[in-house]
PDB file of C-alpha atoms in Angstrom:
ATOM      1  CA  UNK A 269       2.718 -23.541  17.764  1.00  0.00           C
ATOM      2  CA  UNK A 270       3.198 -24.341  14.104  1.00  0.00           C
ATOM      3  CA  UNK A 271       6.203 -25.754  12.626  1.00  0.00           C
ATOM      4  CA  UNK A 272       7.322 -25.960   8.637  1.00  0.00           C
ATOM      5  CA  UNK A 273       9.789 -28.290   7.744  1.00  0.00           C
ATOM      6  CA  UNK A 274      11.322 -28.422   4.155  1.00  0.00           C
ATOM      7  CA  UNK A 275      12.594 -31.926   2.517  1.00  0.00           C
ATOM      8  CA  UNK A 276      13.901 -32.868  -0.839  1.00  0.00           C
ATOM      9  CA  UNK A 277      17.393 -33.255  -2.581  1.00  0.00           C
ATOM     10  CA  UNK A 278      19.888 -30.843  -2.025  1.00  0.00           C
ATOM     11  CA  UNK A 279      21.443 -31.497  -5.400  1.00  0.00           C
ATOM     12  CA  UNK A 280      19.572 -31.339  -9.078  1.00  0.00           C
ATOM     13  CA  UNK A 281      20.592 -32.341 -12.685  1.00  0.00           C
ATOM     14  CA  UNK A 282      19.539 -29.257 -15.335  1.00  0.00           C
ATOM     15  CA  UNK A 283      16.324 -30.141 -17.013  1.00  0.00           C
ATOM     16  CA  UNK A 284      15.204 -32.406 -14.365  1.00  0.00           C
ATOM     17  CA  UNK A 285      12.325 -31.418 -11.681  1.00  0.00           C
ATOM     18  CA  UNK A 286      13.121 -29.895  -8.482  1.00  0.00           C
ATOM     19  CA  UNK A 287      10.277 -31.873  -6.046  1.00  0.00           C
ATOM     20  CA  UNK A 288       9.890 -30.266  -2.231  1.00  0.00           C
ATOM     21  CA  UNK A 289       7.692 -31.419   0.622  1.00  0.00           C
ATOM     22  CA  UNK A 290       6.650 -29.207   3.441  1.00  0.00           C
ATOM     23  CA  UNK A 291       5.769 -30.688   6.549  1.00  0.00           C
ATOM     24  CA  UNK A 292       3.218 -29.243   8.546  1.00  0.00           C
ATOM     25  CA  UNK A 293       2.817 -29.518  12.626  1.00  0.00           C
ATOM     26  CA  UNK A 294       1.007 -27.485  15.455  1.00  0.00           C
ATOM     27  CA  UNK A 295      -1.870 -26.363  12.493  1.00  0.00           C
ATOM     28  CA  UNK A 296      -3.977 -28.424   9.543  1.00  0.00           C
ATOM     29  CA  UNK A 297      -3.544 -28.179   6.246  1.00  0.00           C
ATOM     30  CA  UNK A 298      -6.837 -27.773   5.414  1.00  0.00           C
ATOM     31  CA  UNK A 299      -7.612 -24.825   7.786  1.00  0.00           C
ATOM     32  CA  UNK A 300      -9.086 -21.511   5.846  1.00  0.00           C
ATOM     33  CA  UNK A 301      -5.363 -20.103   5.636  1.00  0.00           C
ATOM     34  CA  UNK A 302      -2.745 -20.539   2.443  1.00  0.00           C
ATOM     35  CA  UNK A 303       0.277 -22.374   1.953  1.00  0.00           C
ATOM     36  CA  UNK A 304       3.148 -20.939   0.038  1.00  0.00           C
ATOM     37  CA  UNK A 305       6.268 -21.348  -1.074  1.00  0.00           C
ATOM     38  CA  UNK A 306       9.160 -18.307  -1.646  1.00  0.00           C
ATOM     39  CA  UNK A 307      13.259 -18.714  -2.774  1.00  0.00           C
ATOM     40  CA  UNK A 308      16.161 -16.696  -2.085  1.00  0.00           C
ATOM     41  CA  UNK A 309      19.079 -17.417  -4.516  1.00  0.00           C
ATOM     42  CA  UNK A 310      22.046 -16.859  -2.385  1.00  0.00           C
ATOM     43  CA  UNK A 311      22.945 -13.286  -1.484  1.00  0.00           C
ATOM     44  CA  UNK A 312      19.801 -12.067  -2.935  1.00  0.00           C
ATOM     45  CA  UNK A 313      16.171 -11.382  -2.571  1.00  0.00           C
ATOM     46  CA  UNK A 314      12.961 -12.823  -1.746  1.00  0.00           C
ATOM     47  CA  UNK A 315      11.121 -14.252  -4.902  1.00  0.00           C
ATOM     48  CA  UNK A 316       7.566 -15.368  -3.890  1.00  0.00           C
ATOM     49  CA  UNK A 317       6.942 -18.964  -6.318  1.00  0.00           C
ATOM     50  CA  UNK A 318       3.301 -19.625  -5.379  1.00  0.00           C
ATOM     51  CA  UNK A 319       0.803 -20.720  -2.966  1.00  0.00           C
ATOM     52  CA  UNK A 320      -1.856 -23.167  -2.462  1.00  0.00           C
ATOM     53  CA  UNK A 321      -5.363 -21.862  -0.146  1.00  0.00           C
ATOM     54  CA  UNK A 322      -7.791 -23.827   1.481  1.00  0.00           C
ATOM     55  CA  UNK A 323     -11.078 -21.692   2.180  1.00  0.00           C
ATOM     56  CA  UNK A 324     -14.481 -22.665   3.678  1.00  0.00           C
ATOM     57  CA  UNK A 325     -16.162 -25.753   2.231  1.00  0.00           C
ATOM     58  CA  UNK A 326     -12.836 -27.388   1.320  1.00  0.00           C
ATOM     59  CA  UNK A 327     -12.729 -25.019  -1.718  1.00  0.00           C
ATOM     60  CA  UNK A 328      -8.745 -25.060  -2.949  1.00  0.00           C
ATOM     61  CA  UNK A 329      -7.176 -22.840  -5.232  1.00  0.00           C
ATOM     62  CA  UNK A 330      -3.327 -22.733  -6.306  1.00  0.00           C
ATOM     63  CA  UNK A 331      -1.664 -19.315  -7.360  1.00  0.00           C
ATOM     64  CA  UNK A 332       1.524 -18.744  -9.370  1.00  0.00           C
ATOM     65  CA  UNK A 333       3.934 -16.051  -9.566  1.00  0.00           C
ATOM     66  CA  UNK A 334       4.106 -15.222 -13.309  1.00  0.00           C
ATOM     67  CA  UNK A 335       7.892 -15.621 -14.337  1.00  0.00           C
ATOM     68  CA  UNK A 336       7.518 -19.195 -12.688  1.00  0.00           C
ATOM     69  CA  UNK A 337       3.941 -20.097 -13.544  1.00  0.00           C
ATOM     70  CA  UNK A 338       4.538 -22.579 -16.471  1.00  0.00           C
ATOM     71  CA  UNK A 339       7.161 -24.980 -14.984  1.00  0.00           C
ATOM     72  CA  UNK A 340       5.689 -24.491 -11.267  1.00  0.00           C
ATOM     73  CA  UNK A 341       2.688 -27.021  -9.765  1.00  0.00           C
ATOM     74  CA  UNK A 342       1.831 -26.972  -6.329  1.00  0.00           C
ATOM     75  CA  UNK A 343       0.083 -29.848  -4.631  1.00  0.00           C
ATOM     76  CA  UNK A 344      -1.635 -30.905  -0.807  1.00  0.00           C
ATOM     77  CA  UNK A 345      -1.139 -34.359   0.663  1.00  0.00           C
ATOM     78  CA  UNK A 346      -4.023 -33.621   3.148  1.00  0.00           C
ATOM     79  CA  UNK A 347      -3.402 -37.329   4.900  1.00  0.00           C
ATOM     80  CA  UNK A 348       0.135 -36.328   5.728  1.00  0.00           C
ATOM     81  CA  UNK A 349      -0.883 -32.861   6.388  1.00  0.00           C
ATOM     82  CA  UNK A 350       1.920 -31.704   3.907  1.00  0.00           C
ATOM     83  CA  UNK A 351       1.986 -29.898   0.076  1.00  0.00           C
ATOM     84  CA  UNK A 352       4.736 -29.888  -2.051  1.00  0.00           C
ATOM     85  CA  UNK A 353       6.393 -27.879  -4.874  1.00  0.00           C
ATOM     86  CA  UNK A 354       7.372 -29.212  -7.971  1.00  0.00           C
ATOM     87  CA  UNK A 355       9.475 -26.974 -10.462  1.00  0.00           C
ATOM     88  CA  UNK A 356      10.196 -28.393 -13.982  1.00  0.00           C
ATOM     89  CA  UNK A 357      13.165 -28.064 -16.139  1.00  0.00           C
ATOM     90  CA  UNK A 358      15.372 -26.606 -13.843  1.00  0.00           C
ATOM     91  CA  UNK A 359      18.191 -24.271 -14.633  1.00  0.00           C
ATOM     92  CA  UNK A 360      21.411 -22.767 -12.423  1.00  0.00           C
ATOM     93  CA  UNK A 361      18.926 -19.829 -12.388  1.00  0.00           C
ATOM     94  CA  UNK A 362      16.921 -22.170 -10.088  1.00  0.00           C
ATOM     95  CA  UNK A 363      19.729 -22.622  -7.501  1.00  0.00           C
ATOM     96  CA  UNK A 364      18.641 -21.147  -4.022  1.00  0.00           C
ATOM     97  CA  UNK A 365      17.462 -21.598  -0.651  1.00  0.00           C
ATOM     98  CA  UNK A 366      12.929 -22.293  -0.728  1.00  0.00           C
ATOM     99  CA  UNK A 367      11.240 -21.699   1.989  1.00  0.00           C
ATOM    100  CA  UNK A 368       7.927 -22.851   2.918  1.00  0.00           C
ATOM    101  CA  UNK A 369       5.477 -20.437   4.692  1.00  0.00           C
ATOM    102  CA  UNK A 370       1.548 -20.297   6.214  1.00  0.00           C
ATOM    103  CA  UNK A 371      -0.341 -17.123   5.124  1.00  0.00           C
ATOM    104  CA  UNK A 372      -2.708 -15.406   3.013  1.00  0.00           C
ATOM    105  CA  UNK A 373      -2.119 -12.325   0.407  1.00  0.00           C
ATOM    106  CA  UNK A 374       1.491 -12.388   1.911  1.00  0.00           C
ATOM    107  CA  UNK A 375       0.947 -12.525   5.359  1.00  0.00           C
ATOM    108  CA  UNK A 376       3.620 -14.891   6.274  1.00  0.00           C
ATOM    109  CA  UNK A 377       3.401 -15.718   9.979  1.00  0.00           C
ATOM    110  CA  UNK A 378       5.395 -18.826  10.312  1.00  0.00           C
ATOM    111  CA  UNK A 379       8.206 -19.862   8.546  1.00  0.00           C
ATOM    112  CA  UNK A 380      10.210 -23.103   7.505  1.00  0.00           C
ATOM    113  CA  UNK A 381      14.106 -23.199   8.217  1.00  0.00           C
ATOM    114  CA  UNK A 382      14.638 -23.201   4.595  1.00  0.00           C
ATOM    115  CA  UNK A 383      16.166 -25.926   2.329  1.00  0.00           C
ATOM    116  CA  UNK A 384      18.876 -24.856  -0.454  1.00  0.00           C
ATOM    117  CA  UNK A 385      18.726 -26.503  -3.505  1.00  0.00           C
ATOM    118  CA  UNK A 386      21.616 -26.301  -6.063  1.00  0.00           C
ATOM    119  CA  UNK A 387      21.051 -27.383 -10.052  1.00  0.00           C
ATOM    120  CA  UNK A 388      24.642 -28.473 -11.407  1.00  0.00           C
ATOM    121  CA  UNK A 389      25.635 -31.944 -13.530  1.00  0.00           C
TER     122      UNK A 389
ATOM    123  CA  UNK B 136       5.257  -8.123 -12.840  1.00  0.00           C
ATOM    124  CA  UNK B 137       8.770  -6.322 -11.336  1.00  0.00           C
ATOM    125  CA  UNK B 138       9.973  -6.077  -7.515  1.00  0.00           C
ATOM    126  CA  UNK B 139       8.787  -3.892  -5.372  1.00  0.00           C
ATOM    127  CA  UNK B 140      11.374  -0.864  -5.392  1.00  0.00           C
ATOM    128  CA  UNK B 141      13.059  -0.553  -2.005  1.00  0.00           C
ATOM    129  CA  UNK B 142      16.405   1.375  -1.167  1.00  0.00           C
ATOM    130  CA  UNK B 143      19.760  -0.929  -1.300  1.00  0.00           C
ATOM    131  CA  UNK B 144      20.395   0.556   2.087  1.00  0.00           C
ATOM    132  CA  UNK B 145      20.242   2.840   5.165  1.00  0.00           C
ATOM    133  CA  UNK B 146      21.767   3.857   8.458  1.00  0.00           C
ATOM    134  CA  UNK B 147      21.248   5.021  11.899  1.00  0.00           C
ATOM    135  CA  UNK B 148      22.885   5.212  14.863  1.00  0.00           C
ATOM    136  CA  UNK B 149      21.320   3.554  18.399  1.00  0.00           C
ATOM    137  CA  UNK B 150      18.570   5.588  19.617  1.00  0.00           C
ATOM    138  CA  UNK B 151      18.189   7.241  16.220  1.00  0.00           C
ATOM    139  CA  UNK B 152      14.721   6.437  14.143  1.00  0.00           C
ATOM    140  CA  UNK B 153      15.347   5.183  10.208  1.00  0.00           C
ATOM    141  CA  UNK B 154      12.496   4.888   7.712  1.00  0.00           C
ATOM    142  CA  UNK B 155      12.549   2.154   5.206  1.00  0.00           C
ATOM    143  CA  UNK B 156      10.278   3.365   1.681  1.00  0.00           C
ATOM    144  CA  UNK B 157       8.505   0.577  -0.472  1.00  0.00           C
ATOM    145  CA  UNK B 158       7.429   1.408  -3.535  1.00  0.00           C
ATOM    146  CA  UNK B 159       4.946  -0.004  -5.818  1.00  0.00           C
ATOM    147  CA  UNK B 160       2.159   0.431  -8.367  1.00  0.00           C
ATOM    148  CA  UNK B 161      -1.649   0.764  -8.506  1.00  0.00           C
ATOM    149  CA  UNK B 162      -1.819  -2.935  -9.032  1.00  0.00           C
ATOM    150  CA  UNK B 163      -0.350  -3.603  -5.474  1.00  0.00           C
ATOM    151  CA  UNK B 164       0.222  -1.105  -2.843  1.00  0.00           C
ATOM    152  CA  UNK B 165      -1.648   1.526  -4.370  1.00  0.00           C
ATOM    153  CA  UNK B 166      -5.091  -0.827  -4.564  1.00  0.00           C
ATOM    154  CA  UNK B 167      -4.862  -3.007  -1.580  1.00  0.00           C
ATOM    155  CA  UNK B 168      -3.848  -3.073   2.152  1.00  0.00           C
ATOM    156  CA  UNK B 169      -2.253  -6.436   2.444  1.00  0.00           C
ATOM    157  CA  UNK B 170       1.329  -4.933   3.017  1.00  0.00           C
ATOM    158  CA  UNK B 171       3.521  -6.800   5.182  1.00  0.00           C
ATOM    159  CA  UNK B 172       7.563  -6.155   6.215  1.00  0.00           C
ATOM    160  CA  UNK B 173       9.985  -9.218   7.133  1.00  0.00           C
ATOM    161  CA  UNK B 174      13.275  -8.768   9.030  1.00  0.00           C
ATOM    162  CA  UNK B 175      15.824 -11.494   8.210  1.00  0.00           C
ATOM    163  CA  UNK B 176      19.182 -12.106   9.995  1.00  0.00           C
ATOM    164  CA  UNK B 177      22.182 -14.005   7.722  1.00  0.00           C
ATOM    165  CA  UNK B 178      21.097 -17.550   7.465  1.00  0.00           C
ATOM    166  CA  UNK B 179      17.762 -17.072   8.786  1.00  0.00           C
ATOM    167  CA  UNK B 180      14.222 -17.139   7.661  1.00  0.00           C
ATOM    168  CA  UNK B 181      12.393 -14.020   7.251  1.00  0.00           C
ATOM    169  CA  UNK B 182      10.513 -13.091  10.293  1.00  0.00           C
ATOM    170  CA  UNK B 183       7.034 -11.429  10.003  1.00  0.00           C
ATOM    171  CA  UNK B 184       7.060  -7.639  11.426  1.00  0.00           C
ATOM    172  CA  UNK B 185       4.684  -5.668  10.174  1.00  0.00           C
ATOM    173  CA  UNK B 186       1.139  -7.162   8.323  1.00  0.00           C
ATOM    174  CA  UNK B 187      -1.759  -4.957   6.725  1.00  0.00           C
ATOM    175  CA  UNK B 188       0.409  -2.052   6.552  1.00  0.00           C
ATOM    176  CA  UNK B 189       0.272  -1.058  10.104  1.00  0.00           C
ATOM    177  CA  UNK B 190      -0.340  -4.105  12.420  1.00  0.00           C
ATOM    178  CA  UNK B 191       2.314  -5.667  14.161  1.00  0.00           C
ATOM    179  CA  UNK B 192       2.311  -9.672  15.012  1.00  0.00           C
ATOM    180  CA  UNK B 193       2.132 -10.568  19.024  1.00  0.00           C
ATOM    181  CA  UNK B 194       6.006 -10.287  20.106  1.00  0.00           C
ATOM    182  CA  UNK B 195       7.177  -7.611  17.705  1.00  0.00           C
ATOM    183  CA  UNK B 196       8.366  -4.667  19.687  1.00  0.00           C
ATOM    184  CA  UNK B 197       6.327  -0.958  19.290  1.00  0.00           C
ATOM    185  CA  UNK B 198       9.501   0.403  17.953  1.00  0.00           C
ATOM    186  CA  UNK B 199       8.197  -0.985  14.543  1.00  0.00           C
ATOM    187  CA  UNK B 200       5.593   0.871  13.001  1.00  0.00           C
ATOM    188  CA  UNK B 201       4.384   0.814   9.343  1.00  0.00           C
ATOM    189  CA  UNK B 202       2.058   3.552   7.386  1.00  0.00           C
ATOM    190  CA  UNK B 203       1.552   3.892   3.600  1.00  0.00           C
ATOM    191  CA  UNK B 204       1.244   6.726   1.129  1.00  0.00           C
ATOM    192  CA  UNK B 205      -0.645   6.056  -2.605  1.00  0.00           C
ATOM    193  CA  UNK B 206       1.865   3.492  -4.084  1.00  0.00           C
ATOM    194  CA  UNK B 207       4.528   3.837  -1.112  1.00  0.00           C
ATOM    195  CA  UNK B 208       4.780   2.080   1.921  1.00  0.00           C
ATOM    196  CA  UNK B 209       7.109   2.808   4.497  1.00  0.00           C
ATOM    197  CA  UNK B 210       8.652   0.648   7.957  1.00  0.00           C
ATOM    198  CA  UNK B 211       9.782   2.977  10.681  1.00  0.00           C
ATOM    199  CA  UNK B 212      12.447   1.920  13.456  1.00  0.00           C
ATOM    200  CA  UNK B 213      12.647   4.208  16.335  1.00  0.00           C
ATOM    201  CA  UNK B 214      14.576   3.805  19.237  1.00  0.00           C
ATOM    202  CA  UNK B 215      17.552   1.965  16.944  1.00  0.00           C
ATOM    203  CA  UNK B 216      18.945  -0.589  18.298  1.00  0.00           C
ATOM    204  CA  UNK B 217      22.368  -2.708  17.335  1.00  0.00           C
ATOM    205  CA  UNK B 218      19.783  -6.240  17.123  1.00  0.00           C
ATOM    206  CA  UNK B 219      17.869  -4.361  14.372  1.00  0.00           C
ATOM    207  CA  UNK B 220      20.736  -4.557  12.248  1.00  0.00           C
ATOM    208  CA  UNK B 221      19.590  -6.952   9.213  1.00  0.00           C
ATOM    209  CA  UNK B 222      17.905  -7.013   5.875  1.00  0.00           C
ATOM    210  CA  UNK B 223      14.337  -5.769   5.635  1.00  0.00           C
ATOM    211  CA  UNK B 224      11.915  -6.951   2.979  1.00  0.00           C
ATOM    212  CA  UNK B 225       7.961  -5.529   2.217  1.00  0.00           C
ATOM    213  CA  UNK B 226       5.820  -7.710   0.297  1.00  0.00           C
ATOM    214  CA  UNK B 227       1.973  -6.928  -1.238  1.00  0.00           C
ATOM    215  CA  UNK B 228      -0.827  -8.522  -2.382  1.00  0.00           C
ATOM    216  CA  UNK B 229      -1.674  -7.699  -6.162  1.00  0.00           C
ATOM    217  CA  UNK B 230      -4.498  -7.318  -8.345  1.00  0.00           C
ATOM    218  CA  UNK B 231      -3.092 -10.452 -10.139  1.00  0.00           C
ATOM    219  CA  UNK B 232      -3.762 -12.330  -6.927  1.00  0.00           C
ATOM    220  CA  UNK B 233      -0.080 -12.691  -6.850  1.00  0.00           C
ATOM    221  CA  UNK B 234       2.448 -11.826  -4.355  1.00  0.00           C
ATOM    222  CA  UNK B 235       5.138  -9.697  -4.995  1.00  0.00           C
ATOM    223  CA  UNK B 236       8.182  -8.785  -2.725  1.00  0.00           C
ATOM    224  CA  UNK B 237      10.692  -5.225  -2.598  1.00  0.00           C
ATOM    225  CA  UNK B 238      13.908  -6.384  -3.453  1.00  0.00           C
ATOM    226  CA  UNK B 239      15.172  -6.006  -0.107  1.00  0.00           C
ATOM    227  CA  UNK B 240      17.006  -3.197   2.230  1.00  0.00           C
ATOM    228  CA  UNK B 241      20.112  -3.738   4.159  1.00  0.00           C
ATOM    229  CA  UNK B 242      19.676  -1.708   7.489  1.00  0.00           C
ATOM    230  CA  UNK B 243      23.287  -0.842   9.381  1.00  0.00           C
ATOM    231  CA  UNK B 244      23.352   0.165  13.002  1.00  0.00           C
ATOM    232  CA  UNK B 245      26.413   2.432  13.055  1.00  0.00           C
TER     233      UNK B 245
END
């Protein structure tokens, strides 16, 4: 069964870059599936970020959601069968809880726990 | 690119049947399929209930059903139960090759 596990600071300066991993387990990162990240800022809604999609051949291709597309970059470390989420010059709009999640065209199947990041000085 | 457009809220009693609408455009719902509904407790992740409009994920009980209408998509509870109770999200695919989510519907089991 797989399992998503978020990591990174709790805590970020404004301005700075927000960096998250996402550990994979039970499932390879490299299967024909996508990777994706989505925040909740507290008591509100889903915002999908992005996602990163491994198809047959190795082919990879990163999507963006468009209010977040300039500042976002999504990357795969296939050796520790992880990918990460960097978000640039964070704001206290930022603040919320990203989750990592497996699945294409927003099929979601599997879920991290969820990691809340807050941007204060 | 807004949210998809889904009622703040709605309410049933046990045993009753509640319909949850999603609404989108032509460059989402209307165009593709790929419609999927998430059911999230407080302080949980979402949970997957509904993919592809109408397909439910091994696990998920038949008293979730999902069916779509030109730009609308809709989740249907029957048989309401008090465990339902919880915030329901739809998401779609979009001709941006994007995904977009509803803004979210709080669901009370009175």
């Amino acid at each position: 069964q797989v399992q998503l596990q978020e990591s990174g600071p709790g805590l970020v300066k404004p301005s700075e870059t927000l960096s998250l991993t996402c550990a994979v387990s039970g499932d390879s990162i490299t299967r024909d599936t996508c990777w994706g990240w989505i925040r909740q800022p507290p008591g509100k809604g889903l915002e999908w970020i992005g996602s990163l999609c491994h198809s047959e051949g190795s082919h990879r291709d990163t999507y963006k959601g468009p209010s977040l597309k300039s500042r976002v970059t999504i990357s795969v470390d296939t050796s520790k069968n992880q990918f990460s989420l960097q978000l640039s010059s964070v704001t206290a709009a930022d603040t919320a809880l990203y989750y990592c999640a497996r699945g294409r065209r927003g099929t979601y199947d599997s879920w991290g726990q969820g990691t809340l990041v807050t941007v204060s000085s | 690119q807004s949210a998809l457009t889904q009622p703040a809220s709605v309410s049933g009693s046990p045993g009753q049947s509640i319909t949850v609408s999603c609404t989108g455009t032509s460059s989402d719902i209307g165009t593709f399929n790929h419609v999927s509904w998430f059911q999230q407790y407080p302080g949980k992740a979402p949970k997957l209930m509904i993919y592809d409009v109408t397909n439910r994920p091994s696990g998920v009980s038949n008293r979730f059903s999902g069916s779509k209408s030109g730009d609308t998509a809709f989740l249907t509870i029957s048989g309401l139960q008090a465990d339902d109770e919880g915030d329901y999200y739809c998401s779609s695919y979009t001709t941006n090759t994007t995904v977009i989510f509803g803004g979210g519907t709080k669901l009370t089991v009175v």
